[in-house]
Tab-separated table of C-alpha atoms (C1' of nucleotides) in Angstrom:
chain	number	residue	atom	x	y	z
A	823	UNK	CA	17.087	-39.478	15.411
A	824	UNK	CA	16.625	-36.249	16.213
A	825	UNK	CA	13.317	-33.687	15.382
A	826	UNK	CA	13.517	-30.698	14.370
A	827	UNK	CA	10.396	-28.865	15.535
A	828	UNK	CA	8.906	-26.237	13.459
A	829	UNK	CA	8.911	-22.839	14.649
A	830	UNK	CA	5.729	-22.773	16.597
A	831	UNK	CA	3.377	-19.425	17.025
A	832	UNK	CA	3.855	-19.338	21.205
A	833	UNK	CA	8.070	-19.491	19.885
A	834	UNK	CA	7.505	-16.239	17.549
A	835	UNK	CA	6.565	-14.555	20.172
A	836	UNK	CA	8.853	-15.318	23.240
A	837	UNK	CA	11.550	-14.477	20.399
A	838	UNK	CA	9.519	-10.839	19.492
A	839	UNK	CA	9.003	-10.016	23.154
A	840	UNK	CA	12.700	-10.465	23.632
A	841	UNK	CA	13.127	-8.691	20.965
A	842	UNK	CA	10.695	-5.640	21.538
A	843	UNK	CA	12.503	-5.600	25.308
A	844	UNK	CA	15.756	-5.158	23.995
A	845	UNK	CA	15.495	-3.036	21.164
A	846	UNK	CA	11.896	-1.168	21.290
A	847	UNK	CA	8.978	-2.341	19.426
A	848	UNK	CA	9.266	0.482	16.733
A	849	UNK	CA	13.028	0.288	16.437
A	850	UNK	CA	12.799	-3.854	16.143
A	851	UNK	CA	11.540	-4.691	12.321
A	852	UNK	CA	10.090	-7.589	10.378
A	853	UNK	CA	14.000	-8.465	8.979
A	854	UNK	CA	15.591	-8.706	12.503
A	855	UNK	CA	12.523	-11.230	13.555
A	856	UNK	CA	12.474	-13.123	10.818
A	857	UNK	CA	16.310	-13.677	11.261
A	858	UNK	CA	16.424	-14.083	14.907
A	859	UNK	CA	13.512	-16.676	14.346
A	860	UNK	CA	14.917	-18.445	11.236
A	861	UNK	CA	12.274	-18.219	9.139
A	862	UNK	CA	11.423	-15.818	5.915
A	863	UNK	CA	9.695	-13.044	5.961
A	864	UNK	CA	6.244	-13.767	4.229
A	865	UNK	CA	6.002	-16.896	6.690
A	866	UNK	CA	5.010	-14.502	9.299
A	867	UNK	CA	1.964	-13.936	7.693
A	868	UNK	CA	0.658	-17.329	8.544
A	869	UNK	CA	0.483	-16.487	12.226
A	870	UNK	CA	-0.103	-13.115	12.173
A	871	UNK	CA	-1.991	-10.768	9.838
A	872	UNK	CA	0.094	-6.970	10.980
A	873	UNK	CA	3.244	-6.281	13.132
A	874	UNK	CA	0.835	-5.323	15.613
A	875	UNK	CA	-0.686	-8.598	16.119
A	876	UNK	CA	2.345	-9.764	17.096
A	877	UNK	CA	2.335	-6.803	19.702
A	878	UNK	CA	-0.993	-7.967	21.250
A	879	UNK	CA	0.522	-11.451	21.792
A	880	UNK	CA	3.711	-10.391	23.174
A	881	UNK	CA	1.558	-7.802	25.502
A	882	UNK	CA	-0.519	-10.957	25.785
A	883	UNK	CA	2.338	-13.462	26.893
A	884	UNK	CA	3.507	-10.778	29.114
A	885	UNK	CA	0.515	-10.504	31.007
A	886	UNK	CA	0.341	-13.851	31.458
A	887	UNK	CA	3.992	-14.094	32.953
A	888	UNK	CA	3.169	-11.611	35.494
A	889	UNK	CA	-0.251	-13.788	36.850
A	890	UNK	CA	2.323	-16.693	37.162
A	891	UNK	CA	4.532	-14.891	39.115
A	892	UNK	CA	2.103	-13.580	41.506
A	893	UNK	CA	0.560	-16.613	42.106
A	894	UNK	CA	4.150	-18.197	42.426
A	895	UNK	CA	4.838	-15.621	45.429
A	896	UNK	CA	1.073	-16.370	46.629
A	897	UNK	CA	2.260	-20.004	46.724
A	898	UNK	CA	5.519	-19.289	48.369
A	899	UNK	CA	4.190	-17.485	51.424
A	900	UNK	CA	1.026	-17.384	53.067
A	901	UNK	CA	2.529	-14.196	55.098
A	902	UNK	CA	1.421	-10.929	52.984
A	903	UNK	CA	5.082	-9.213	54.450
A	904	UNK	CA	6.913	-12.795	53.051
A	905	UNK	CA	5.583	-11.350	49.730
A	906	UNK	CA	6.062	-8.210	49.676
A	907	UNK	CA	9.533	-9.542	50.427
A	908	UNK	CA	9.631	-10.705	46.753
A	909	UNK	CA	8.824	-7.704	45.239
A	910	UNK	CA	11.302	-5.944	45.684
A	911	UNK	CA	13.958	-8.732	45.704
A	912	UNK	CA	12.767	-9.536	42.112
A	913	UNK	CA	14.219	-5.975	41.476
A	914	UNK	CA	16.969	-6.798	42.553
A	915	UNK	CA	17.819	-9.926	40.970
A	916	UNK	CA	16.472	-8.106	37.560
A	917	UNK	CA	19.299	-5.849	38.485
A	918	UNK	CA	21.417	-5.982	35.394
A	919	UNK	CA	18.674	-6.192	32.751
A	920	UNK	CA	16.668	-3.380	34.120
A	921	UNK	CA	20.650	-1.921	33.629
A	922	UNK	CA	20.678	-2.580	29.967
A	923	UNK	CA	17.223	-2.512	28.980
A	924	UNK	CA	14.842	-0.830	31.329
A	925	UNK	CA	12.072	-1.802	32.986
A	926	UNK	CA	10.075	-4.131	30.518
A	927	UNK	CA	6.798	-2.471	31.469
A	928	UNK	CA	8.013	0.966	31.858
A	929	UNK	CA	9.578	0.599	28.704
A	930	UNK	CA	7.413	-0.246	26.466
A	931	UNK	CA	4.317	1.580	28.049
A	932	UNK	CA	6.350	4.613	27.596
A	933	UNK	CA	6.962	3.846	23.906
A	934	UNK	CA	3.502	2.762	23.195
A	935	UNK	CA	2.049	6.194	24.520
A	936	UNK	CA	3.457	8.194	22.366
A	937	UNK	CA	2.886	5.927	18.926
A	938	UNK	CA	0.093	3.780	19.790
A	939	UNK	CA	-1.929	5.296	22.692
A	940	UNK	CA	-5.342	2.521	22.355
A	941	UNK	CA	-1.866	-0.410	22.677
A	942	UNK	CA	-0.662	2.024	25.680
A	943	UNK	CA	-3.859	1.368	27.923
A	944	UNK	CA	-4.031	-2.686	26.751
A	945	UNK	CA	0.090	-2.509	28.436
A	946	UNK	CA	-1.049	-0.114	31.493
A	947	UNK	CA	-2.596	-3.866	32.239
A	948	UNK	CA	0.133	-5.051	33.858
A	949	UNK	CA	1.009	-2.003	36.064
A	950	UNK	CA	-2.447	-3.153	37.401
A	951	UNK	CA	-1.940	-6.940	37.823
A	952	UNK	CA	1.191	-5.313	39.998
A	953	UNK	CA	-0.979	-2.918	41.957
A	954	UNK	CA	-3.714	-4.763	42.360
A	955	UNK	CA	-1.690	-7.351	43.762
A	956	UNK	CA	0.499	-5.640	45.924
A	957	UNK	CA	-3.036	-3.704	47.501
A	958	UNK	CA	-4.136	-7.283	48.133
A	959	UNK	CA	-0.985	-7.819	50.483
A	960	UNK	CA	-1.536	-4.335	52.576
A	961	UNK	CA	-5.402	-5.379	52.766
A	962	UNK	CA	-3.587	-8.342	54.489
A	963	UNK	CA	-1.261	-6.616	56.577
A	964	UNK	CA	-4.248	-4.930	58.394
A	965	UNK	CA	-4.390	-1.901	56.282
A	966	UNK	CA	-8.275	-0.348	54.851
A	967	UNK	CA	-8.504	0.204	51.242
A	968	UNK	CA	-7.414	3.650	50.631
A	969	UNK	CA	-4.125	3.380	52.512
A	970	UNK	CA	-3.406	-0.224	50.993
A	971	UNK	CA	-3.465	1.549	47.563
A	972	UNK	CA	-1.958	4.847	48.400
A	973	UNK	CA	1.383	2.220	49.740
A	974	UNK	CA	0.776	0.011	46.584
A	975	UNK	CA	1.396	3.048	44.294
A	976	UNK	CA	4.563	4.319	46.924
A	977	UNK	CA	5.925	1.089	46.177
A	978	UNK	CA	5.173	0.955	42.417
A	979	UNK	CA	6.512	4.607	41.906
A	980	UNK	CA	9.918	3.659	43.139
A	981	UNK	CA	10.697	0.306	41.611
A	982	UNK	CA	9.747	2.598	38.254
A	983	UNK	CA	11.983	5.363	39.665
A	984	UNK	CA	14.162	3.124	40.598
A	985	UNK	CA	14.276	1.242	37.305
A	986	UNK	CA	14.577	4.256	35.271
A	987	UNK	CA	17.483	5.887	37.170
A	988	UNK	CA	19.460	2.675	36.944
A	989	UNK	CA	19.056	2.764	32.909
A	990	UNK	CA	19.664	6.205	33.077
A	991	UNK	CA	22.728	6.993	35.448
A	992	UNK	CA	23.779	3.283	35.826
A	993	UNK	CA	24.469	3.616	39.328
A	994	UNK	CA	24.097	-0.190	40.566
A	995	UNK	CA	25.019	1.378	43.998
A	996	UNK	CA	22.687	3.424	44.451
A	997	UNK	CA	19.883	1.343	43.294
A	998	UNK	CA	21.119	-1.183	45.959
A	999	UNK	CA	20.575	1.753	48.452
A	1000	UNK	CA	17.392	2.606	47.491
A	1001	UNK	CA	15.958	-0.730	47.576
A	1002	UNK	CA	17.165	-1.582	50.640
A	1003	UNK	CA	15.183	1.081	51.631
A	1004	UNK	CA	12.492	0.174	50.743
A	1005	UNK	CA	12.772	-3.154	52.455
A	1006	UNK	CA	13.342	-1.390	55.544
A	1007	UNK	CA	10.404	0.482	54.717
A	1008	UNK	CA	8.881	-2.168	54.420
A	1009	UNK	CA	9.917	-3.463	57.741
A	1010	UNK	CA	8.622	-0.662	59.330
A	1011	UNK	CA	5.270	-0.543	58.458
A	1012	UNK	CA	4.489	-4.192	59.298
A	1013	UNK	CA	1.895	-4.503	61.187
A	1014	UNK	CA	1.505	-7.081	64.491
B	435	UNK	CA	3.670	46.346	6.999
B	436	UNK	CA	4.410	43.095	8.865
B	437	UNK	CA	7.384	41.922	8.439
B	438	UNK	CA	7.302	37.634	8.292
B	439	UNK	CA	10.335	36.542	9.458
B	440	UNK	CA	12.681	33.818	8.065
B	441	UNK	CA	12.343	30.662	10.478
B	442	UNK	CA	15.520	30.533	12.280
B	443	UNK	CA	17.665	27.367	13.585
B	444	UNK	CA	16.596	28.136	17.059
B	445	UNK	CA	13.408	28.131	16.533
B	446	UNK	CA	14.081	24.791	14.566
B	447	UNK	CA	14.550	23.509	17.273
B	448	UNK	CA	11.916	24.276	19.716
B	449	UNK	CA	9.370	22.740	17.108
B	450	UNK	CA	11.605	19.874	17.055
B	451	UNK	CA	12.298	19.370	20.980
B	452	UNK	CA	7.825	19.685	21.227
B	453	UNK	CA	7.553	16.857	17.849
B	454	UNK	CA	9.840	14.888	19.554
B	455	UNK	CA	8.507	15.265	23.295
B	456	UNK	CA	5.221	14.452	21.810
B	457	UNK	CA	5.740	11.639	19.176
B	458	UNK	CA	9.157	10.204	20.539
B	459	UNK	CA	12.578	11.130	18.522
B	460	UNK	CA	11.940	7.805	16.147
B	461	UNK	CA	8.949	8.526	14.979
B	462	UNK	CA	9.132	11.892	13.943
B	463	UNK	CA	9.880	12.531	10.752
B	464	UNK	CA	11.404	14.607	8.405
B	465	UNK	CA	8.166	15.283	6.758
B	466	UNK	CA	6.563	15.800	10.071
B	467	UNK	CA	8.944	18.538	11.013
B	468	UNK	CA	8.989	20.148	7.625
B	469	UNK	CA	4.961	20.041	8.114
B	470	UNK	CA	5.534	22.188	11.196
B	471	UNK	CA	8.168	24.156	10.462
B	472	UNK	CA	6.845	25.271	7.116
B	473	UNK	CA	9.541	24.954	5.284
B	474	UNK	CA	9.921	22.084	2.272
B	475	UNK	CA	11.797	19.022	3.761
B	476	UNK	CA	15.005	20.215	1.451
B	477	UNK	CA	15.637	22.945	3.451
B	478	UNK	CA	16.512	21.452	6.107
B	479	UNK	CA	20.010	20.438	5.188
B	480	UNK	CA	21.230	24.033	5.011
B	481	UNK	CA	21.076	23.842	9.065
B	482	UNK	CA	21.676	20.383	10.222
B	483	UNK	CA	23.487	17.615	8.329
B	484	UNK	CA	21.511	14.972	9.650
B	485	UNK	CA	18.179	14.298	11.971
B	486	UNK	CA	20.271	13.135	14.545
B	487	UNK	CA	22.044	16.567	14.364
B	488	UNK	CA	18.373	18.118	15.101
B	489	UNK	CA	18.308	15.189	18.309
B	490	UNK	CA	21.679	16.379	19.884
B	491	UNK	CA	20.553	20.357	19.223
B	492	UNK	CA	17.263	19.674	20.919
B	493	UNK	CA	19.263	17.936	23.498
B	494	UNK	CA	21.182	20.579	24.158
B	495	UNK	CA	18.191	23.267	24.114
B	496	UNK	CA	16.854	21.212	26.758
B	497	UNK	CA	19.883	21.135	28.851
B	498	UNK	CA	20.143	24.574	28.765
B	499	UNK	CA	16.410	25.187	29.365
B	500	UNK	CA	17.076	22.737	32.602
B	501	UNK	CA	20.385	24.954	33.973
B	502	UNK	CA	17.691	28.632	33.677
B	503	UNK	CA	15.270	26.609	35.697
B	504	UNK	CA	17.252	26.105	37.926
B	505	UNK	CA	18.875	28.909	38.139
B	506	UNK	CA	15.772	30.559	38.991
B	507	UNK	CA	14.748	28.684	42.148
B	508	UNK	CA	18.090	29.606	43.133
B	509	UNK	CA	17.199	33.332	42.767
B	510	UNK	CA	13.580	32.968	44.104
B	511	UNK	CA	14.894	31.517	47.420
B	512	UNK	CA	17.863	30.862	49.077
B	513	UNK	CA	16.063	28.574	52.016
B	514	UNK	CA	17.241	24.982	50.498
B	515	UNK	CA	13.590	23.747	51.956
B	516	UNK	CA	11.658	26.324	49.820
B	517	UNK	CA	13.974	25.828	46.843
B	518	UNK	CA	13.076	22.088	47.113
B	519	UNK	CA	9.160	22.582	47.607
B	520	UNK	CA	10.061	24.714	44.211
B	521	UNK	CA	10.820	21.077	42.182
B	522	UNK	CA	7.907	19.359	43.958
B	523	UNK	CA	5.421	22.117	42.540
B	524	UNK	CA	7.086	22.026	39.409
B	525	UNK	CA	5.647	18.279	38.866
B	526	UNK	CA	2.329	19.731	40.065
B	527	UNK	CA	2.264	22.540	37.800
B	528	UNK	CA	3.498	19.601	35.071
B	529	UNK	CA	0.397	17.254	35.997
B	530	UNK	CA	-2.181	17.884	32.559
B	531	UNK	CA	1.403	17.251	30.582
B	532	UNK	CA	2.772	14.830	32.084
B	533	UNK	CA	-0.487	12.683	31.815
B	534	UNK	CA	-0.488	13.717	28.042
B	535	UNK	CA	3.241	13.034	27.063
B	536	UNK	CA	4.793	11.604	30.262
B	537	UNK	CA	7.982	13.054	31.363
B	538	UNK	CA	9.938	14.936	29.260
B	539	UNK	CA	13.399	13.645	30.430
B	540	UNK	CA	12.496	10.216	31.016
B	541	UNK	CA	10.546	9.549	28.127
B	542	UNK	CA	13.498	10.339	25.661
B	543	UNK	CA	16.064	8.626	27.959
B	544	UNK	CA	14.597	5.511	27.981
B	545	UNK	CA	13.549	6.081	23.955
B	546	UNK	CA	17.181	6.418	23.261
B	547	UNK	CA	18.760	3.880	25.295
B	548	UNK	CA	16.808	1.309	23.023
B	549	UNK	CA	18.104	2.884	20.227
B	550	UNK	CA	20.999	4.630	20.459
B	551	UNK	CA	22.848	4.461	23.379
B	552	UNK	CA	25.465	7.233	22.795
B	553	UNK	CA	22.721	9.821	22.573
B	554	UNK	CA	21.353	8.205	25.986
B	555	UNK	CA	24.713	8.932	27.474
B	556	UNK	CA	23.771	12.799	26.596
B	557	UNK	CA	20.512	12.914	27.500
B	558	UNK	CA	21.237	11.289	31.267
B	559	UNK	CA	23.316	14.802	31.774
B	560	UNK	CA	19.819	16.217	31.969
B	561	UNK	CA	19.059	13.862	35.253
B	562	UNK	CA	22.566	14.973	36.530
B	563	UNK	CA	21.640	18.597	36.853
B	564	UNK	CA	18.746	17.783	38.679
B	565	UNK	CA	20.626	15.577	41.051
B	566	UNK	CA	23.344	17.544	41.143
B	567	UNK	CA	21.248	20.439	42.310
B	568	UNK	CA	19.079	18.225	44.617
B	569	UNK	CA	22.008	16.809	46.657
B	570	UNK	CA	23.576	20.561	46.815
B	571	UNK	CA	20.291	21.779	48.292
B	572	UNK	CA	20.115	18.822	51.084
B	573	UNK	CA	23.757	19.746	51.673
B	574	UNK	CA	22.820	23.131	52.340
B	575	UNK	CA	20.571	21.566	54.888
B	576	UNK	CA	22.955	20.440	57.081
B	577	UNK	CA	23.107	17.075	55.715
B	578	UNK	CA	26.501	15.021	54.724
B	579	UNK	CA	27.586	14.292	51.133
B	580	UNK	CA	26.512	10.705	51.367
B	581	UNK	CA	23.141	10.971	52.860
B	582	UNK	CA	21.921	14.170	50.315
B	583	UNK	CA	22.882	12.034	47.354
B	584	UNK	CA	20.625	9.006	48.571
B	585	UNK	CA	18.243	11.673	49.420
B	586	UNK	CA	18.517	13.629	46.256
B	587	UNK	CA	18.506	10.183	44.187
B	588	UNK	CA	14.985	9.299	46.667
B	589	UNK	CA	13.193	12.727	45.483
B	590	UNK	CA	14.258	11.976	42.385
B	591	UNK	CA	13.244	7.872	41.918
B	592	UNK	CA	9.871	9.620	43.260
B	593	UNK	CA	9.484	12.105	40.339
B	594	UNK	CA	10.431	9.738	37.867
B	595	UNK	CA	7.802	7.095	39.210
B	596	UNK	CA	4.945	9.589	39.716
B	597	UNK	CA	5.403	10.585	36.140
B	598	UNK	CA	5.561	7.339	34.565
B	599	UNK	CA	2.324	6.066	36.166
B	600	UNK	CA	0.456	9.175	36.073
B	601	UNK	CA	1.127	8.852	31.832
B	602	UNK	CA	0.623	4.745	32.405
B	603	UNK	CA	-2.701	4.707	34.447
B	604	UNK	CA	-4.368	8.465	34.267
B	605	UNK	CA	-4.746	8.304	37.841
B	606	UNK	CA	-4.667	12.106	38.930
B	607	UNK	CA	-5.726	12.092	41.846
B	608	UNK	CA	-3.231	9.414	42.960
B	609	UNK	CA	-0.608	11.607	41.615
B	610	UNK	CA	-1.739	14.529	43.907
B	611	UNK	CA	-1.726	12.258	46.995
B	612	UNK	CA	2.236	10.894	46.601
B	613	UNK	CA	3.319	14.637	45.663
B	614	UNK	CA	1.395	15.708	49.090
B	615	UNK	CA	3.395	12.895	50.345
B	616	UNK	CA	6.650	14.010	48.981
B	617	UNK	CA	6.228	17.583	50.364
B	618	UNK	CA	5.136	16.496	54.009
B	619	UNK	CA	8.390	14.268	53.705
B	620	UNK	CA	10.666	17.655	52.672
B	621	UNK	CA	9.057	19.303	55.747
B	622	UNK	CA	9.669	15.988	58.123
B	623	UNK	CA	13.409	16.179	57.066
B	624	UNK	CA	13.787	19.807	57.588
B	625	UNK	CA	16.563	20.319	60.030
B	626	UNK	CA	16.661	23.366	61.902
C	1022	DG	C1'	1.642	-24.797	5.230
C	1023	DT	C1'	5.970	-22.897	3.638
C	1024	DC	C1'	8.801	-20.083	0.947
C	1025	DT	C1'	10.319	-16.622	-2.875
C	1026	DA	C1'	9.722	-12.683	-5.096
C	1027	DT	C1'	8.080	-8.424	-5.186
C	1028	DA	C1'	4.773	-4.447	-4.732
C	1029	DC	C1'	4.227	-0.243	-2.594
C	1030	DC	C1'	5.189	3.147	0.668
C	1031	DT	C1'	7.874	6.195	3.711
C	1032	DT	C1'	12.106	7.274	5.364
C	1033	DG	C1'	16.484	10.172	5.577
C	1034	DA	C1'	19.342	12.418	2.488
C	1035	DT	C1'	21.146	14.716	-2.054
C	1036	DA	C1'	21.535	17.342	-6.448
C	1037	DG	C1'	21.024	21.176	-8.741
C	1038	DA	C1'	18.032	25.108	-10.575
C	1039	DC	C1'	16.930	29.605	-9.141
D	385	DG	C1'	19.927	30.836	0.891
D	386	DT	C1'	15.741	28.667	-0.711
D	387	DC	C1'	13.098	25.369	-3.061
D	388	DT	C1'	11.852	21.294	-6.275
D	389	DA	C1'	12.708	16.979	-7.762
D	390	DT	C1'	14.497	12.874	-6.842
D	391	DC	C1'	17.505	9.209	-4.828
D	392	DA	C1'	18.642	4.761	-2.492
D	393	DA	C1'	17.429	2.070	1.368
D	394	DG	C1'	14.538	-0.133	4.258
D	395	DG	C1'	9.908	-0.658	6.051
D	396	DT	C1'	5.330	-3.519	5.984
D	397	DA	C1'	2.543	-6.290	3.504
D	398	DT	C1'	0.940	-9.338	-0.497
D	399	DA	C1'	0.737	-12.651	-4.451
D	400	DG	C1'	1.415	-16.804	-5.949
D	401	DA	C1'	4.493	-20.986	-6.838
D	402	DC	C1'	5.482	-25.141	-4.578
DNA sequence: GTCTATACCTTGATAGAC
DNA sequence: GTCTATCAAGGTATAGAC
């Protein structure tokens, strides 16, 4: 006796962020959503009034992925170093998407500047969840304000460098190198 | 008696290579370009078959803008350490557009790779010369093959991040700090 | 609430007069 | 070689039956 559940809103867009991810938000249209979500076209219309509605929700969901993470490594480690730990080992792990798809931030910030610049600052958001975050853990390791966030940013720049290079040049190799690294970077500058 | 010359391919293409820099390859259009080129949208066909034509001639513009560049640090120095400081300034010098438009190789790579991969494959050969160039100067240096790629690939991952949160998060003054950064790390690892 | 049909627009590309 | 007129296809969005 099984239920087939309706298509619900918070599904639509899990299915569009994928989407967006993989193929670009200007590059993905109504058609391919509608199929990849089994429903027609018009039905869209329900939930949302403009393709760009769904936008906000994905950029929405998104946002809300990254607080859950963050609080997931808060939870996992009381030890700011611990953390910074999972930073970059996330990168790693996200090692053959950021391969085949980019960065999902990067990405799409990047597309949204040049098409929709007022969508590109509500995305910048989660570069700042990320930085704001990662000063947090330097404030932690003993660090004052100015040098947490100039080492938040040194640590931002290369996962994007990182992250683009890989997409670009596909050299899983060196991205290994580089990360490792950065966790030896990262060894170094811990503090007592 | 001014003479008003006939718009030529080449110069096609430089209006094309800014549209596209600016507005991303995908969302320019034909009409756009015609707009800018002032010529009727028709005319276009007498020079390129297709837009994507236009892409791989802009593409190859670039390329060969990238090579003179080069090229010219060469001449201006032959220290390897000045010829480096020479890329780092370059991003300086770059600052008001890369905040505007991002950067100009990374933007399209990671445009393209969404949406059509082949043309992604080209576009990376841009990132190559710079590498390419990078490793030959920390070579030149006095360091092995191995270590100038990782550091060439380091400078690089740098460049690439700095750009794509200067365009993300208008922080200038942020940007100025990790290129200060960058340069006081070329003089650390000057050898003799 | 859900679906079908379709309106309306813009796109890349072509045909053919001059 | 240059330009006008137009094409077919695909895009977003809407109207209205059920």
């Amino acid at each position: 006796m099984s239920v087939v559940p309706k298509i619900s809103r918070e599904r639509i867009v899990e299915i569009a962020s994928e989407l967006f991810y993989h193929n670009g938000y200007n590059q993905t249209s109504f058609s391919q959503l509608a199929e990849a979500c089994h429903i027609p076209k018009g039905n869209f219309y329900y939930h949302f009034k403009t393709k760009q509605d769904i936008l906000d929700a994905v950029i929405d969901k998104r946002t809300n992925d990254i607080v859950s993470v963050l609080q997931s490594w808060d939870d996992e480690s009381s030890d700011p170093h611990a953390r910074l730990l999972c930073f970059v080992r996330m990168l790693k792990r996200s090692q053959d998407e950021l391969l085949r798809f980019g960065c999902p931030m990067g990405t799409i910030n990047l597309e949204l500047g040049k098409s929709q610049p007022q969508l590109q600052t509500q995305s910048a958001k989660m570069f700042e969840l990320f930085i704001n975050w990662l000063v947090l853990q330097f404030n932690l390791l003993g660090y004052e304000e100015e040098k947490s966030r100039f080492k938040a940013y040194y640590l931002m720049n290369q996962a994007q460098g990182c992250a683009t290079l890989l997409y670009s040049l596909k050299d899983k190799s060196m991205f290994d190198k580089q990360l490792a690294y950065l966790e030896d970077w990262l060894n170094t500058i811990k503090k007592s």
